[in-house]
Amino acid sequence: MEGATLALTAALCALAAINVASFAAFAIDKAQAKARRRRIAESTLLWLALVGGSPGAYAGRCAFRHKTRKQPFVRRLHTVAALQVAALGAGAYLLLR
């Protein structure tokens, strides 16, 4: 059981780190946009969300009012989040049945 606890702790730490990175990426991209400097690619922001940083991405969008009007980006982010929710639901179903 100790190994499982360690694995769960490591997974939660990794998930927290990717969400902090995702949130920070939105903050940096917003600052770069205001300064009219080189931006973080939308594909990078979406990749961070895809690997588990969706909550951080949504928090960054809200906190910095960033990428709220770009409909193609918003649709892609919603799709990523929906896929993650579906995967979590499927995983929970398989574990609990």
Coordinates of N, CA and C in Angstrom, one line a residue:
M1 N 0.8 -1.2 0.0 CA 0.0 0.0 0.0 C 0.9 1.3 0.0
E2 N 2.0 1.2 0.6 CA 2.9 2.3 0.7 C 3.4 2.8 -0.7
G3 N 3.6 1.8 -1.6 CA 4.0 2.2 -3.0 C 2.9 2.9 -3.7
A4 N 1.7 2.4 -3.5 CA 0.5 3.1 -4.1 C 0.3 4.5 -3.6
T5 N 0.5 4.7 -2.4 CA 0.4 6.0 -1.8 C 1.5 6.9 -2.4
L6 N 2.7 6.4 -2.5 CA 3.8 7.2 -3.1 C 3.5 7.5 -4.6
A7 N 3.0 6.6 -5.3 CA 2.6 6.8 -6.7 C 1.5 7.9 -6.8
L8 N 0.5 7.8 -6.0 CA -0.6 8.8 -6.0 C 0.0 10.2 -5.6
T9 N 0.8 10.2 -4.6 CA 1.4 11.5 -4.2 C 2.2 12.1 -5.4
A10 N 3.0 11.3 -6.0 CA 3.8 11.8 -7.2 C 2.9 12.3 -8.3
A11 N 1.8 11.5 -8.6 CA 0.9 11.9 -9.7 C 0.2 13.2 -9.3
L12 N -0.2 13.4 -8.1 CA -0.8 14.6 -7.7 C 0.1 15.8 -7.7
C13 N 1.4 15.6 -7.3 CA 2.4 16.7 -7.4 C 2.6 17.1 -8.9
A14 N 2.7 16.1 -9.8 CA 2.9 16.3 -11.2 C 1.7 17.1 -11.7
L15 N 0.5 16.7 -11.3 CA -0.7 17.4 -11.8 C -0.7 18.8 -11.3
A16 N -0.3 19.1 -10.1 CA -0.3 20.4 -9.5 C 0.7 21.2 -10.3
A17 N 1.9 20.7 -10.6 CA 3.0 21.4 -11.3 C 2.5 21.8 -12.7
I18 N 1.9 20.9 -13.4 CA 1.4 21.2 -14.8 C 0.3 22.3 -14.7
N19 N -0.5 22.3 -13.7 CA -1.5 23.3 -13.6 C -0.9 24.7 -13.3
V20 N 0.1 24.7 -12.4 CA 0.8 26.0 -12.1 C 1.5 26.5 -13.4
A21 N 2.1 25.5 -14.2 CA 2.8 25.9 -15.4 C 1.8 26.5 -16.4
S22 N 0.6 25.8 -16.5 CA -0.4 26.3 -17.4 C -0.9 27.7 -17.0
F23 N -1.2 27.9 -15.8 CA -1.6 29.2 -15.3 C -0.6 30.2 -15.6
A24 N 0.7 29.9 -15.3 CA 1.8 30.9 -15.5 C 1.9 31.2 -17.0
A25 N 1.7 30.2 -17.9 CA 1.8 30.4 -19.3 C 0.8 31.4 -19.8
F26 N -0.4 31.4 -19.2 CA -1.5 32.3 -19.6 C -1.1 33.7 -19.1
A27 N -0.5 33.8 -17.9 CA -0.1 35.1 -17.3 C 1.0 35.7 -18.2
I28 N 2.0 34.9 -18.6 CA 3.1 35.4 -19.4 C 2.6 35.8 -20.7
D29 N 1.8 35.0 -21.4 CA 1.3 35.3 -22.7 C 0.5 36.6 -22.7
K30 N -0.3 36.8 -21.6 CA -1.1 38.1 -21.5 C -0.1 39.3 -21.4
A31 N 0.9 39.1 -20.5 CA 1.9 40.2 -20.4 C 2.6 40.5 -21.7
Q32 N 3.0 39.4 -22.4 CA 3.7 39.6 -23.7 C 2.7 40.3 -24.7
A33 N 1.5 40.0 -24.7 CA 0.5 40.6 -25.6 C 0.4 42.1 -25.3
K34 N 0.3 42.4 -24.0 CA 0.2 43.8 -23.6 C 1.5 44.6 -24.1
A35 N 2.6 44.0 -23.9 CA 3.9 44.6 -24.3 C 4.2 44.5 -25.8
R36 N 3.3 43.9 -26.5 CA 3.5 43.7 -28.0 C 4.8 43.0 -28.3
R37 N 5.1 41.9 -27.5 CA 6.3 41.1 -27.7 C 5.9 39.7 -28.2
R38 N 6.9 38.9 -28.4 CA 6.7 37.6 -28.9 C 5.8 36.8 -27.9
R39 N 4.8 36.1 -28.4 CA 3.8 35.4 -27.6 C 4.1 33.9 -27.5
I40 N 3.4 33.3 -26.6 CA 3.4 31.8 -26.4 C 2.4 31.3 -27.5
A41 N 2.8 30.3 -28.2 CA 2.0 29.7 -29.3 C 0.7 29.1 -28.6
E42 N -0.4 29.3 -29.3 CA -1.7 28.7 -28.9 C -1.5 27.2 -28.7
S43 N -0.8 26.6 -29.6 CA -0.6 25.1 -29.5 C 0.1 24.7 -28.2
T44 N 1.0 25.6 -27.7 CA 1.7 25.3 -26.5 C 0.7 25.4 -25.3
L45 N -0.1 26.5 -25.3 CA -1.1 26.6 -24.3 C -2.1 25.5 -24.3
L46 N -2.5 25.0 -25.5 CA -3.4 23.9 -25.5 C -2.7 22.6 -25.1
W47 N -1.4 22.4 -25.4 CA -0.7 21.2 -25.0 C -0.6 21.2 -23.5
L48 N -0.3 22.3 -22.9 CA -0.3 22.3 -21.4 C -1.6 21.9 -20.8
A49 N -2.7 22.3 -21.4 CA -4.1 21.9 -21.0 C -4.3 20.4 -21.2
L50 N -3.8 20.0 -22.4 CA -4.1 18.6 -22.7 C -3.4 17.6 -21.8
V51 N -2.2 17.9 -21.3 CA -1.4 17.0 -20.4 C -1.8 17.1 -19.0
G52 N -2.9 17.8 -18.7 CA -3.5 17.8 -17.4 C -3.7 19.2 -16.8
G53 N -3.3 20.2 -17.5 CA -3.4 21.6 -17.0 C -4.6 22.4 -17.3
S54 N -5.7 21.7 -17.7 CA -7.0 22.4 -18.0 C -7.5 23.3 -16.9
P55 N -7.5 22.8 -15.6 CA -7.9 23.7 -14.5 C -7.0 25.0 -14.5
G56 N -5.7 24.8 -14.6 CA -4.8 26.0 -14.6 C -5.1 26.9 -15.8
A57 N -5.4 26.3 -17.0 CA -5.7 27.1 -18.2 C -7.0 27.9 -18.0
Y58 N -8.0 27.3 -17.4 CA -9.3 28.0 -17.2 C -9.1 29.1 -16.1
A59 N -8.3 28.8 -15.1 CA -8.1 29.8 -14.1 C -7.3 30.9 -14.7
G60 N -6.3 30.7 -15.5 CA -5.5 31.7 -16.1 C -6.4 32.6 -17.1
R61 N -7.3 31.9 -17.8 CA -8.2 32.7 -18.7 C -9.0 33.6 -17.9
C62 N -9.6 33.2 -16.8 CA -10.4 34.0 -16.0 C -9.6 35.1 -15.3
A63 N -8.5 34.7 -14.7 CA -7.7 35.7 -13.9 C -7.2 36.8 -14.7
F64 N -6.8 36.5 -15.9 CA -6.1 37.5 -16.8 C -7.0 38.0 -17.9
R65 N -8.2 37.5 -18.0 CA -9.1 37.8 -19.1 C -8.4 37.7 -20.4
H66 N -7.9 36.5 -20.6 CA -7.0 36.2 -21.7 C -7.6 35.1 -22.6
K67 N -7.5 35.2 -23.9 CA -8.0 34.2 -24.8 C -9.5 34.0 -24.6
T68 N -10.3 35.0 -24.3 CA -11.7 34.8 -24.1 C -12.5 35.0 -25.4
R69 N -12.0 35.7 -26.3 CA -12.7 36.1 -27.5 C -12.3 35.2 -28.7
K70 N -11.2 34.5 -28.6 CA -10.7 33.7 -29.7 C -11.5 32.4 -29.8
Q71 N -12.5 32.4 -30.6 CA -13.4 31.2 -30.6 C -12.8 29.9 -31.0
P72 N -11.9 29.9 -32.0 CA -11.3 28.6 -32.3 C -10.5 28.1 -31.1
F73 N -9.8 28.9 -30.4 CA -9.0 28.5 -29.2 C -9.9 28.1 -28.1
V74 N -11.0 28.8 -27.9 CA -11.9 28.5 -26.8 C -12.6 27.1 -27.1
R75 N -13.0 26.9 -28.3 CA -13.6 25.6 -28.7 C -12.6 24.4 -28.4
R76 N -11.3 24.7 -28.8 CA -10.3 23.6 -28.6 C -10.1 23.4 -27.2
L77 N -10.0 24.4 -26.4 CA -9.8 24.2 -24.9 C -11.0 23.5 -24.3
H78 N -12.2 23.8 -24.7 CA -13.4 23.1 -24.2 C -13.4 21.7 -24.6
T79 N -12.9 21.4 -25.8 CA -12.8 20.0 -26.3 C -11.8 19.2 -25.5
V80 N -10.7 19.8 -25.2 CA -9.7 19.2 -24.3 C -10.3 18.9 -23.0
A81 N -10.9 19.8 -22.4 CA -11.5 19.6 -21.0 C -12.6 18.6 -21.1
A82 N -13.4 18.5 -22.1 CA -14.5 17.5 -22.2 C -13.9 16.1 -22.4
L83 N -12.8 16.0 -23.1 CA -12.1 14.7 -23.3 C -11.5 14.2 -22.0
Q84 N -11.0 15.2 -21.2 CA -10.4 14.8 -19.9 C -11.5 14.4 -18.9
V85 N -12.6 15.1 -18.9 CA -13.7 14.7 -18.0 C -14.3 13.3 -18.4
A86 N -14.4 13.1 -19.7 CA -14.8 11.7 -20.2 C -13.8 10.7 -19.8
A87 N -12.5 10.9 -19.9 CA -11.5 9.9 -19.6 C -11.6 9.7 -18.1
L88 N -11.7 10.7 -17.3 CA -11.9 10.5 -15.8 C -13.1 9.7 -15.5
G89 N -14.2 10.0 -16.1 CA -15.4 9.2 -15.9 C -15.3 7.8 -16.3
A90 N -14.6 7.5 -17.4 CA -14.4 6.1 -17.9 C -13.5 5.4 -16.9
G91 N -12.4 6.1 -16.5 CA -11.5 5.5 -15.5 C -12.2 5.2 -14.2
A92 N -13.0 6.1 -13.7 CA -13.7 5.9 -12.4 C -14.7 4.7 -12.6
Y93 N -15.4 4.7 -13.7 CA -16.3 3.6 -14.0 C -15.6 2.2 -13.9
L94 N -14.4 2.1 -14.6 CA -13.7 0.9 -14.7 C -13.1 0.5 -13.3
L95 N -12.7 1.5 -12.5 CA -12.2 1.2 -11.2 C -13.3 0.8 -10.2
L96 N -14.5 1.3 -10.3 CA -15.5 1.2 -9.3 C -16.6 0.1 -9.7
R97 N -16.5 -0.5 -10.8 CA -17.6 -1.4 -11.2 C -17.4 -2.8 -10.6

